[in-house]
Coordinates of N, CA, C and O in Angstrom, one line a residue:
A1005 N 98.0 38.5 151.6 CA 98.9 37.2 151.5 C 97.3 36.5 151.4 O 96.9 34.9 151.4
N1006 N 96.0 37.1 152.1 CA 95.1 36.6 152.7 C 93.7 36.9 151.9 O 92.4 36.6 152.2
G1007 N 94.6 37.5 150.4 CA 93.4 38.1 149.3 C 92.7 39.2 149.8 O 91.7 39.3 149.2
F1008 N 92.6 40.3 151.3 CA 92.0 41.3 150.6 C 92.9 42.6 150.4 O 94.4 42.0 150.2
T1009 N 92.1 43.2 150.0 CA 93.2 44.5 148.9 C 92.6 45.5 149.4 O 91.5 45.6 150.3
S1010 N 93.3 46.5 149.2 CA 93.0 48.4 149.8 C 93.4 48.9 148.6 O 94.2 48.6 147.7
E1011 N 92.3 50.2 148.0 CA 93.1 50.5 146.5 C 92.5 52.2 147.8 O 92.0 52.4 147.8
T1012 N 93.5 53.1 146.8 CA 93.6 54.8 147.0 C 93.1 55.5 145.1 O 93.3 54.9 144.7
T1013 N 92.9 56.2 146.0 CA 92.9 57.7 144.1 C 93.8 58.7 144.4 O 93.7 59.6 145.4
R1014 N 94.4 58.6 143.4 CA 95.8 60.0 143.4 C 95.2 61.2 142.0 O 95.0 60.4 141.0
V1015 N 95.2 62.0 142.6 CA 94.8 62.9 141.7 C 95.9 64.1 140.8 O 96.6 64.4 141.9
V1016 N 96.1 63.3 139.8 CA 97.2 63.8 138.6 C 96.4 65.0 137.9 O 95.9 64.8 137.1
T1017 N 97.6 66.3 137.9 CA 96.7 67.1 137.3 C 97.9 68.2 136.1 O 99.0 67.9 136.9
V1018 N 97.0 67.6 134.7 CA 98.1 67.8 133.8 C 97.9 69.4 133.2 O 97.2 70.3 132.9
E1019 N 99.9 70.4 133.1 CA 99.5 71.6 133.5 C 100.0 72.4 132.2 O 101.2 71.1 132.4
D1020 N 100.0 72.7 131.5 CA 100.2 73.4 131.1 C 101.3 74.8 131.3 O 100.8 75.8 131.8
T1021 N 102.9 74.3 131.4 CA 103.3 75.2 132.2 C 104.5 76.2 131.1 O 104.9 77.1 131.4
V1022 N 104.3 75.7 129.6 CA 104.8 76.2 128.7 C 104.0 77.7 127.7 O 103.2 77.7 127.5
A1023 N 105.0 78.6 127.5 CA 104.2 79.3 126.5 C 104.2 79.0 125.4 O 106.1 78.4 124.8
P1024 N 103.3 79.7 123.7 CA 103.7 79.5 123.0 C 104.7 80.4 122.7 O 105.7 80.8 123.2
V1025 N 105.8 80.0 121.2 CA 106.4 80.0 120.7 C 106.4 81.1 119.3 O 105.6 80.3 118.1
I1026 N 106.5 81.8 118.9 CA 106.5 82.5 118.0 C 107.6 83.5 116.9 O 109.1 83.1 117.4
T1027 N 107.6 82.7 116.0 CA 108.4 82.7 114.9 C 108.3 83.3 113.9 O 107.4 82.9 112.8
L1028 N 108.9 84.5 113.4 CA 109.3 85.6 113.0 C 109.4 85.4 111.1 O 110.5 84.2 111.4
N1029 N 108.5 84.8 109.8 CA 109.6 85.2 108.7 C 109.9 86.3 107.7 O 109.8 87.3 108.3
G1030 N 110.4 85.9 107.4 CA 111.5 86.8 106.6 C 112.8 87.6 107.7 O 112.7 87.5 108.4
A1031 N 112.7 88.5 106.9 CA 114.4 89.6 107.8 C 113.9 90.3 109.3 O 112.2 90.9 109.1
N1032 N 114.5 90.4 109.9 CA 114.2 91.6 111.0 C 115.5 92.0 111.6 O 116.0 91.2 111.8
P1033 N 115.6 93.1 111.4 CA 114.6 94.5 111.6 C 114.3 94.5 109.1 O 115.5 93.5 108.6
M1034 N 113.9 94.7 108.5 CA 113.5 95.1 106.7 C 113.8 96.2 106.6 O 113.1 96.8 107.1
S1035 N 114.1 96.2 105.4 CA 113.8 98.0 105.1 C 113.3 97.4 103.8 O 113.2 96.8 102.7
V1036 N 111.7 98.5 103.1 CA 111.4 99.0 102.1 C 111.1 100.1 101.2 O 112.3 101.3 102.5
G1037 N 111.7 100.1 100.2 CA 111.9 101.2 99.6 C 110.0 102.8 99.5 O 109.0 102.1 99.5
F1038 N 111.0 103.7 99.7 CA 109.9 105.0 99.9 C 108.3 104.6 98.6 O 109.3 104.2 97.5
G1039 N 107.4 105.2 98.9 CA 106.2 104.4 98.1 C 106.2 103.2 97.6 O 105.4 102.5 96.5
T1040 N 106.8 102.1 97.6 CA 107.1 101.0 97.2 C 105.4 100.0 97.6 O 105.0 100.6 99.3
V1041 N 104.6 99.1 97.7 CA 104.2 98.4 98.6 C 104.9 97.2 99.7 O 105.6 96.8 99.2
F1042 N 104.5 97.4 100.8 CA 104.8 96.3 102.4 C 104.0 95.6 102.3 O 103.2 95.2 102.1
T1043 N 104.4 94.1 101.9 CA 103.5 92.5 102.0 C 104.4 92.5 102.9 O 106.2 92.1 103.6
D1044 N 104.0 92.1 104.4 CA 104.3 91.7 106.2 C 104.1 90.6 105.4 O 103.9 89.2 105.4
P1045 N 105.6 89.4 106.0 CA 105.8 88.5 105.6 C 105.0 87.8 106.2 O 105.1 86.4 106.7
G1046 N 104.9 88.2 107.5 CA 104.0 87.9 108.5 C 105.1 86.7 109.8 O 106.1 86.8 109.6
A1047 N 104.2 85.6 110.0 CA 104.7 84.7 111.5 C 104.4 83.4 111.9 O 103.1 83.5 111.0
T1048 N 105.1 82.5 112.3 CA 104.2 81.1 112.9 C 104.3 81.0 113.9 O 105.0 81.9 115.1
A1049 N 103.6 80.5 114.8 CA 102.9 80.3 116.2 C 103.4 78.8 116.6 O 102.4 78.0 115.6
S1050 N 102.8 78.0 117.4 CA 104.1 76.6 117.9 C 103.2 76.2 119.8 O 104.1 78.0 120.2
D1051 N 103.3 75.9 119.9 CA 102.9 75.8 121.7 C 102.9 73.6 121.2 O 102.2 72.9 120.3
G1052 N 103.6 73.6 122.8 CA 103.5 72.1 123.3 C 102.3 71.9 123.5 O 102.5 70.4 123.2
C1053 N 101.6 72.2 123.7 CA 100.4 71.6 124.2 C 99.2 72.0 123.1 O 98.1 70.6 122.7
A1054 N 99.3 72.9 122.6 CA 97.9 73.1 121.4 C 98.1 73.6 120.2 O 97.5 73.7 119.5
G1055 N 99.6 72.9 119.7 CA 100.1 72.6 118.6 C 99.8 74.2 117.9 O 100.9 74.9 118.4
N1056 N 99.5 73.9 116.5 CA 100.2 74.8 115.9 C 99.6 76.0 116.0 O 97.8 76.1 116.5
L1057 N 99.3 77.4 116.7 CA 98.4 78.9 116.6 C 98.6 80.3 115.4 O 98.7 80.6 116.3
T1058 N 99.5 79.1 114.6 CA 99.9 80.5 113.5 C 98.4 81.5 113.5 O 98.7 82.6 113.4
S1059 N 97.5 81.1 113.5 CA 96.3 81.7 112.9 C 95.3 82.5 114.1 O 94.9 83.2 113.8
A1060 N 96.2 82.2 115.4 CA 95.9 83.1 116.3 C 96.6 84.3 116.8 O 96.4 85.1 118.0
I1061 N 97.7 84.0 115.8 CA 98.6 85.8 115.8 C 98.0 86.9 116.3 O 97.4 87.0 114.8
V1062 N 98.1 87.5 116.9 CA 97.4 89.5 116.6 C 98.9 89.9 116.3 O 99.5 90.6 117.6
V1063 N 98.4 90.5 115.0 CA 99.3 91.8 114.4 C 99.3 93.1 114.8 O 97.8 93.8 114.1
T1064 N 99.5 93.9 115.8 CA 99.1 95.6 115.8 C 100.5 96.2 115.3 O 101.3 96.0 115.4
G1065 N 99.9 97.9 114.9 CA 100.6 98.4 114.1 C 101.0 98.5 112.6 O 99.8 97.3 111.9
S1066 N 101.3 99.6 111.9 CA 100.8 99.3 110.5 C 103.1 100.1 109.5 O 103.0 100.7 110.9
V1067 N 102.6 100.8 109.0 CA 104.1 100.8 107.6 C 103.1 101.1 106.9 O 102.3 101.1 105.6
D1068 N 104.0 103.0 107.1 CA 103.4 104.0 105.8 C 104.2 103.8 104.9 O 104.9 105.1 105.0
T1069 N 104.4 103.3 103.2 CA 105.7 103.6 102.6 C 105.5 105.0 102.2 O 107.0 105.1 101.4
N1070 N 104.9 105.9 102.3 CA 105.2 107.2 101.4 C 105.6 108.0 102.7 O 104.8 109.2 102.8
T1071 N 106.2 107.9 104.3 CA 106.5 108.5 105.3 C 107.6 108.0 105.3 O 107.8 106.3 105.9
V1072 N 108.8 108.6 105.3 CA 110.4 107.8 105.6 C 110.2 107.6 106.9 O 109.7 108.7 107.6
G1073 N 111.2 106.6 107.4 CA 110.8 107.0 109.0 C 111.3 105.0 109.6 O 110.7 103.4 108.3
F1074 N 110.9 104.4 111.0 CA 111.0 102.9 111.0 C 109.9 103.2 111.8 O 109.1 103.8 112.1
Y1075 N 109.5 101.7 112.1 CA 107.7 101.1 111.6 C 108.5 100.0 112.7 O 108.8 99.1 112.6
A1076 N 107.1 99.6 113.9 CA 107.3 98.7 114.7 C 105.5 97.5 113.7 O 104.8 98.4 114.7
L1077 N 105.6 96.2 114.1 CA 104.8 95.9 113.5 C 104.8 94.1 115.0 O 105.6 93.9 115.4
T1078 N 103.7 94.1 116.0 CA 104.1 93.5 116.8 C 102.9 92.1 116.5 O 101.8 92.1 116.7
Y1079 N 104.0 91.0 116.9 CA 103.5 90.0 116.8 C 102.9 89.2 118.6 O 103.7 89.4 119.1
T1080 N 102.0 89.1 118.7 CA 101.6 88.6 120.2 C 100.4 87.0 119.6 O 99.6 87.4 118.7
V1081 N 100.3 86.2 120.7 CA 99.6 84.8 120.6 C 99.6 84.8 122.0 O 100.8 84.6 122.6
S1082 N 98.4 83.3 122.1 CA 97.9 83.5 123.8 C 97.6 82.0 123.9 O 96.8 81.2 122.6
D1083 N 98.2 81.2 124.4 CA 97.9 79.8 124.6 C 96.4 79.7 125.0 O 96.1 80.1 126.1
P1084 N 95.4 78.3 125.3 CA 94.0 77.9 125.8 C 94.5 78.1 127.5 O 94.4 78.4 128.2
S1085 N 96.3 78.0 127.7 CA 96.0 78.3 129.5 C 96.4 79.7 129.9 O 96.5 79.7 130.6
G1086 N 96.9 80.6 128.8 CA 96.8 81.9 129.5 C 98.1 81.9 128.2 O 98.6 83.3 129.0
H1087 N 98.8 81.6 128.8 CA 100.1 82.1 128.4 C 101.0 82.5 126.9 O 100.4 82.5 126.1
S1088 N 101.7 84.1 126.8 CA 101.5 84.6 125.5 C 103.1 84.6 125.7 O 103.9 84.6 126.1
D1089 N 103.3 85.0 124.3 CA 104.7 85.5 123.2 C 104.5 86.8 122.5 O 103.4 86.7 122.4
T1090 N 105.8 87.1 122.5 CA 105.3 88.3 121.5 C 106.8 88.7 120.4 O 107.7 88.6 121.9
K1091 N 106.3 88.6 119.8 CA 107.7 89.5 118.6 C 107.4 90.6 118.3 O 106.3 91.2 118.1
V1092 N 108.8 91.6 118.3 CA 108.5 92.7 117.6 C 109.2 92.7 115.8 O 110.9 92.0 115.8
R1093 N 108.7 92.8 115.0 CA 109.7 93.2 113.6 C 109.6 94.8 113.5 O 108.7 95.6 113.7
T1094 N 111.2 95.2 113.4 CA 111.5 96.3 112.5 C 111.6 97.0 111.2 O 111.6 96.2 111.5
V1095 N 110.3 97.5 111.1 CA 110.5 98.0 109.3 C 111.3 99.4 109.1 O 110.3 100.2 109.0
E1096 N 112.1 99.5 107.7 CA 112.5 101.5 107.3 C 112.4 101.0 106.2 O 112.4 100.3 105.5
V1097 N 111.0 102.1 105.9 CA 110.7 102.6 104.7 C 112.4 103.8 104.6 O 112.0 104.7 105.2
S1098 N 112.6 103.6 103.4 CA 114.7 104.2 103.1 C 114.3 105.0 102.5 O 112.7 104.8 101.4
P1099 N 114.5 106.5 102.2 CA 114.2 107.4 100.8 C 114.7 106.2 99.9 O 115.5 105.8 100.2
Y1100 N 114.3 107.7 98.9 CA 114.8 107.3 97.3 C 116.5 107.3 97.3 O 117.4 108.3 98.5
N1101 N 117.1 106.6 96.0 CA 118.4 106.7 96.5 C 118.9 107.2 95.5 O 119.1 107.4 94.7
F1102 N 119.0 108.8 95.3 CA 119.4 109.5 95.0 C 120.9 110.0 95.3 O 121.4 109.9 96.4
T1103 N 121.5 110.3 94.1 CA 123.2 110.0 94.3 C 123.6 111.5 93.5 O 124.9 111.5 93.2
G1104 N 123.1 112.1 93.1 CA 123.1 113.1 92.1 C 122.6 113.4 91.2 O 121.9 112.6 90.8
F1105 N 123.3 114.6 90.5 CA 122.9 114.2 88.6 C 124.2 114.3 87.5 O 124.8 113.7 88.3
F1106 N 123.3 113.4 86.4 CA 123.9 113.1 85.6 C 124.4 114.2 84.7 O 123.2 115.1 85.2
A1107 N 125.8 114.3 84.0 CA 125.5 115.2 83.0 C 125.1 114.9 82.0 O 123.9 114.1 81.5
P1108 N 124.7 116.1 81.4 CA 125.4 117.5 81.6 C 124.9 118.3 82.5 O 125.8 119.5 82.4
I1109 N 124.7 118.0 83.3 CA 124.6 118.7 84.5 C 125.2 119.0 85.1 O 125.4 117.4 86.1
E1110 N 126.1 120.1 86.0 CA 127.3 119.6 87.1 C 126.3 119.6 88.6 O 126.0 120.8 88.4
N1111 N 126.9 118.7 89.4 CA 126.8 118.9 90.7 C 127.2 120.5 91.5 O 128.1 120.7 91.0
P1112 N 126.2 120.4 92.1 CA 127.1 122.3 93.5 C 128.3 121.9 94.2 O 128.0 120.5 94.1
P1113 N 129.1 122.6 94.1 CA 129.0 123.7 93.3 C 129.4 124.6 92.2 O 129.2 125.3 92.0
T1114 N 129.6 123.9 91.8 CA 129.9 124.3 89.8 C 128.2 125.0 89.8 O 126.9 124.9 89.8
F1115 N 128.5 126.2 88.7 CA 127.2 127.1 88.5 C 127.5 126.6 86.5 O 128.3 125.9 85.8
N1116 N 126.0 126.0 85.8 CA 126.2 125.6 85.2 C 125.2 126.7 84.3 O 124.5 127.6 84.6
E1117 N 126.0 126.7 83.4 CA 125.7 128.4 81.6 C 124.9 128.1 80.8 O 125.8 126.4 80.2
M1118 N 124.0 128.2 80.6 CA 123.9 127.7 79.3 C 123.0 128.8 78.4 O 122.8 129.9 79.8
K1119 N 122.4 129.3 77.8 CA 121.2 129.7 76.4 C 119.7 130.1 77.8 O 119.5 129.4 77.9
A1120 N 119.1 131.5 77.7 CA 118.5 131.4 78.5 C 117.4 131.5 77.1 O 117.2 131.4 76.0
G1121 N 116.3 130.7 78.1 CA 114.9 130.0 77.0 C 115.3 128.1 76.5 O 114.3 128.0 75.6
Q1122 N 116.6 128.4 76.4 CA 116.7 126.7 76.1 C 116.1 126.0 77.4 O 115.9 125.7 78.4
A1123 N 116.4 124.5 76.8 CA 115.9 123.7 78.2 C 117.3 122.7 78.5 O 117.8 121.8 77.6
A1124 N 117.1 122.1 79.7 CA 118.2 121.7 80.8 C 117.7 120.6 81.4 O 116.4 119.9 81.3
P1125 N 118.5 119.1 80.4 CA 118.0 117.9 80.4 C 118.7 117.2 81.6 O 120.2 117.1 82.0
V1126 N 117.9 117.8 83.2 CA 118.6 117.4 83.9 C 118.5 116.0 84.9 O 117.6 115.1 84.8
K1127 N 118.9 114.9 84.8 CA 119.3 113.4 84.8 C 119.9 112.9 86.4 O 120.7 113.7 86.6
F1128 N 118.8 111.6 86.5 CA 119.1 111.2 87.7 C 118.7 110.4 88.1 O 117.8 109.4 87.1
S1129 N 118.7 109.4 89.1 CA 119.0 107.5 89.0 C 118.4 107.9 91.0 O 118.2 108.8 91.8
L1130 N 116.8 106.7 90.9 CA 116.6 107.2 92.3 C 116.5 105.6 92.9 O 115.8 104.8 93.6
G1131 N 117.5 104.9 92.1 CA 117.4 103.4 91.8 C 116.9 102.4 92.0 O 116.3 101.9 93.0
G1132 N 116.2 102.2 90.8 CA 114.9 102.5 90.0 C 114.1 102.8 89.7 O 113.8 104.0 90.2
N1133 N 112.5 102.0 89.0 CA 111.5 103.2 88.6 C 110.6 103.4 90.0 O 110.3 101.9 90.4
Q1134 N 110.6 104.3 90.1 CA 109.5 105.1 91.4 C 108.6 105.1 90.8 O 107.7 106.2 91.1
G1135 N 107.8 105.1 89.8 CA 106.9 106.0 88.9 C 107.6 107.5 88.3 O 108.4 108.1 89.2
L1136 N 106.3 108.4 88.1 CA 106.6 110.3 87.6 C 106.3 110.8 89.1 O 106.5 111.8 88.7
N1137 N 105.4 110.2 89.7 CA 104.9 111.1 90.4 C 105.8 111.3 91.9 O 105.6 110.5 92.9
I1138 N 107.0 111.7 91.3 CA 108.0 111.5 93.1 C 108.3 112.6 93.3 O 109.4 112.3 94.1
F1139 N 107.9 114.0 92.7 CA 108.4 115.1 93.3 C 106.6 115.6 93.8 O 106.0 115.6 94.2
A1140 N 107.3 116.1 95.3 CA 106.9 116.6 96.5 C 106.1 118.1 95.3 O 105.8 118.6 95.0
A1141 N 105.0 118.7 96.4 CA 104.1 119.6 95.4 C 105.2 120.9 95.3 O 105.4 121.1 96.8
G1142 N 105.0 121.3 94.7 CA 105.8 122.7 93.9 C 106.9 122.6 93.8 O 108.0 122.9 93.6
S1143 N 107.0 120.9 93.6 CA 108.6 121.1 93.1 C 108.6 120.4 91.6 O 107.7 119.6 90.8
P1144 N 110.1 120.8 91.3 CA 110.7 121.6 90.9 C 109.9 123.0 90.8 O 108.8 122.9 90.8
S1145 N 111.1 123.6 91.3 CA 111.3 125.3 91.6 C 112.2 126.1 91.6 O 113.2 125.5 92.0
S1146 N 112.4 126.7 90.9 CA 113.8 127.5 91.2 C 113.8 129.3 91.3 O 112.4 130.1 91.4
V1147 N 114.5 130.2 91.8 CA 114.2 130.8 92.1 C 116.2 132.0 91.6 O 117.0 131.6 91.7
Q1148 N 116.1 133.0 91.2 CA 116.8 134.2 91.5 C 117.6 133.9 92.2 O 117.7 134.2 93.5
I1149 N 119.3 133.9 92.2 CA 120.0 133.9 92.9 C 121.6 134.8 92.5 O 121.1 135.6 91.6
S1150 N 122.2 135.0 93.4 CA 123.8 136.1 92.9 C 124.2 135.5 92.0 O 124.5 135.0 92.5
C1151 N 124.9 136.0 91.3 CA 125.6 135.6 90.2 C 127.2 135.9 90.8 O 128.3 134.9 90.0
S1152 N 127.6 136.6 91.8 CA 128.9 137.1 92.4 C 129.2 135.6 93.3 O 128.8 134.9 94.0
T1153 N 130.5 134.9 92.5 CA 130.6 133.6 93.6 C 132.5 133.4 92.6 O 132.1 133.7 91.7
S1154 N 133.2 132.3 93.3 CA 134.0 131.7 93.3 C 134.1 131.0 92.7 O 134.7 129.7 92.5
D1155 N 133.0 130.4 92.8 CA 132.4 128.5 92.0 C 132.9 128.3 90.8 O 132.9 129.9 90.0
P1156 N 133.2 127.6 90.7 CA 133.5 126.9 89.2 C 132.3 127.4 88.0 O 130.9 126.9 89.0
I1157 N 132.5 127.1 87.0 CA 131.5 127.7 85.8 C 131.7 126.2 84.3 O 132.8 126.2 83.7
A1158 N 130.3 125.6 84.4 CA 130.2 124.6 83.2 C 129.3 125.1 82.4 O 128.4 125.7 83.0
N1159 N 129.6 125.0 81.1 CA 129.2 124.7 80.2 C 128.4 123.7 79.8 O 128.7 122.8 79.8
V1160 N 126.7 124.2 80.3 CA 126.3 122.8 80.0 C 125.7 122.6 78.2 O 125.3 123.3 77.6
E1161 N 126.8 121.6 77.8 CA 126.5 120.7 76.2 C 126.0 120.9 75.7 O 125.8 120.7 74.5
E1162 N 124.6 120.0 76.6 CA 122.7 119.4 75.7 C 122.2 119.9 76.1 O 121.8 120.3 77.7
T1163 N 121.3 120.6 75.4 CA 120.6 121.8 75.3 C 119.0 120.9 75.1 O 119.5 120.2 74.2
E1164 N 118.5 121.0 74.8 CA 116.6 121.0 74.5 C 115.8 122.1 74.4 O 116.1 123.2 74.8
T1165 N 115.3 122.2 72.9 CA 114.2 122.9 72.6 C 112.8 121.7 73.1 O 112.6 121.0 72.6
A1166 N 112.1 122.8 73.8 CA 111.1 122.6 74.7 C 110.0 124.0 74.8 O 110.1 124.8 75.2
G1167 N 108.5 122.8 74.8 CA 107.8 124.6 74.9 C 107.4 124.0 76.4 O 107.1 125.7 76.9
Q1168 N 107.7 123.5 77.5 CA 107.3 122.9 78.5 C 108.2 122.3 79.4 O 108.8 121.4 78.7
S1169 N 108.3 122.1 80.6 CA 108.8 121.6 81.5 C 108.4 120.0 81.6 O 107.3 119.9 81.2
S1170 N 108.6 119.2 81.6 CA 108.6 117.5 81.4 C 109.7 116.3 82.3 O 110.7 117.1 82.5
L1171 N 109.2 115.9 82.7 CA 109.6 114.2 83.5 C 109.3 113.4 83.1 O 108.3 112.7 82.2
S1172 N 110.3 112.2 82.0 CA 110.7 111.1 82.2 C 111.0 110.7 82.4 O 112.1 110.9 83.0
Y1173 N 111.4 108.9 82.2 CA 112.2 107.6 82.9 C 112.2 107.1 81.9 O 111.4 106.3 80.9
D1174 N 113.9 106.4 81.7 CA 114.3 105.5 80.7 C 114.6 104.3 81.7 O 116.0 104.3 82.2
S1175 N 114.2 102.9 80.7 CA 114.5 102.5 81.8 C 115.9 101.4 81.5 O 116.2 100.9 82.2
A1176 N 116.1 101.8 80.4 CA 117.4 101.4 80.4 C 118.8 101.8 80.9 O 119.8 100.8 81.1
S1177 N 118.8 103.0 80.8 CA 120.0 103.8 81.6 C 119.2 103.5 83.3 O 120.2 104.0 83.7
D1178 N 118.4 103.7 83.9 CA 117.3 103.5 85.0 C 117.6 105.1 85.0 O 118.2 105.0 86.4
R1179 N 117.2 106.2 84.6 CA 117.6 107.3 85.0 C 115.9 108.2 84.6 O 115.4 108.1 83.9
Y1180 N 115.6 109.4 85.3 CA 115.2 110.3 85.3 C 115.5 111.6 84.5 O 116.8 111.6 84.5
K1181 N 114.7 111.7 83.3 CA 114.9 113.4 82.7 C 114.6 114.2 83.3 O 113.2 114.3 82.3
Y1182 N 113.9 115.4 83.4 CA 113.7 116.8 83.9 C 113.8 117.6 82.7 O 115.0 117.8 83.1
T1183 N 113.5 118.0 82.2 CA 114.0 118.6 81.2 C 113.1 119.9 81.3 O 111.8 120.5 82.8
W1184 N 114.1 120.2 82.3 CA 114.6 122.4 83.0 C 113.3 123.2 81.4 O 114.8 123.6 81.5
K1185 N 112.6 123.7 81.7 CA 112.5 124.9 80.7 C 112.6 126.2 80.9 O 112.0 126.5 81.9
T1186 N 113.9 126.6 80.5 CA 114.3 127.6 81.4 C 113.4 129.3 80.7 O 113.0 129.0 79.2
E1187 N 113.4 130.0 81.1 CA 112.7 131.9 80.5 C 114.0 132.9 79.8 O 114.8 132.6 80.6
T1188 N 113.3 133.0 78.6 CA 113.9 134.0 77.5 C 114.8 135.2 78.7 O 115.6 136.6 78.1
S1189 N 113.3 135.4 79.8 CA 113.6 136.7 80.6 C 114.6 136.6 81.5 O 114.7 137.6 82.4
W1190 N 114.9 135.1 81.8 CA 116.0 134.8 82.6 C 117.5 135.6 82.2 O 119.1 134.7 83.1
K1191 N 117.7 135.5 81.0 CA 119.1 136.1 80.3 C 119.8 137.2 80.7 O 119.5 138.5 82.1
N1192 N 121.4 136.7 81.6 CA 122.1 137.0 82.3 C 121.4 137.4 84.0 O 122.0 138.3 84.6
T1193 N 121.1 136.5 84.2 CA 121.1 135.7 85.5 C 121.2 135.0 86.1 O 121.2 134.0 85.6
C1194 N 121.3 134.2 87.5 CA 121.3 133.2 87.6 C 120.7 132.6 88.6 O 119.4 133.5 89.5
R1195 N 120.0 131.9 88.0 CA 118.8 130.8 89.2 C 119.5 130.0 89.8 O 120.1 128.7 89.4
Q1196 N 118.5 128.9 90.8 CA 118.5 128.0 92.4 C 117.7 127.4 91.0 O 117.1 127.6 91.6
L1197 N 117.9 125.6 91.0 CA 116.9 124.7 90.6 C 116.9 123.8 92.2 O 118.3 123.6 92.4
T1198 N 116.1 123.6 92.4 CA 115.4 123.0 93.8 C 114.6 122.3 93.6 O 113.7 122.0 93.1
V1199 N 115.0 120.8 93.2 CA 114.6 119.2 93.1 C 113.9 118.6 95.0 O 115.1 118.4 95.5
T1200 N 112.7 119.3 94.8 CA 112.0 118.1 96.2 C 111.6 117.0 95.8 O 110.5 117.2 95.5
L1201 N 111.7 115.6 96.4 CA 111.4 114.8 96.2 C 109.9 114.1 97.7 O 109.8 114.6 98.5
R1202 N 109.1 113.1 97.2 CA 108.0 113.3 97.9 C 108.5 112.3 99.3 O 107.8 112.7 100.5
D1203 N 110.1 111.7 98.9 CA 110.3 111.3 100.6 C 111.2 112.5 101.9 O 111.8 112.2 102.9
G1204 N 111.2 113.4 101.0 CA 111.6 115.0 102.0 C 112.9 115.5 101.3 O 112.8 116.2 101.9
T1205 N 113.8 114.2 100.1 CA 114.6 114.5 100.2 C 115.0 115.6 99.2 O 113.9 116.1 98.0

């Protein structure tokens, strides 16, 4: 009331106590086909004090689409105050979608009967065009087996004349055709054809 004044200073420290937040783009978990090109959909990161931290995200891990299995991609970001957030995306590399053989070839346990020296059109689908590099090394292959069986025997009604075995893909039917050239020396024998794909199936 007499005009005298007094003052003091209060020190206020503004602290960042909230960690940044990572948001994964796209699906999690996600699945990709064997042999395809995997594109990481990435993630975004934001922080209450620092704002957009998307460019500071560090991604570790990789996805090998030439090997079937599960993979983990780890996304980590830190704000200037040292707080961090981590998210993990699981990626499954799934095998080819093989569902069996189509006519004129019967699936096991049926035995397919045809004239030695002719070529059998072995048709199958992998759920889309996977290119022509679909066979594992050394595949397809065949070995002689015993003809003694109680399993049914079906005549292969559609055969081809071919100089050698070959593989082709028909986009209209979404089917592969492996033309399996048999040998005339295989007459009166039984053989087992094994088709092993690059994905291990």
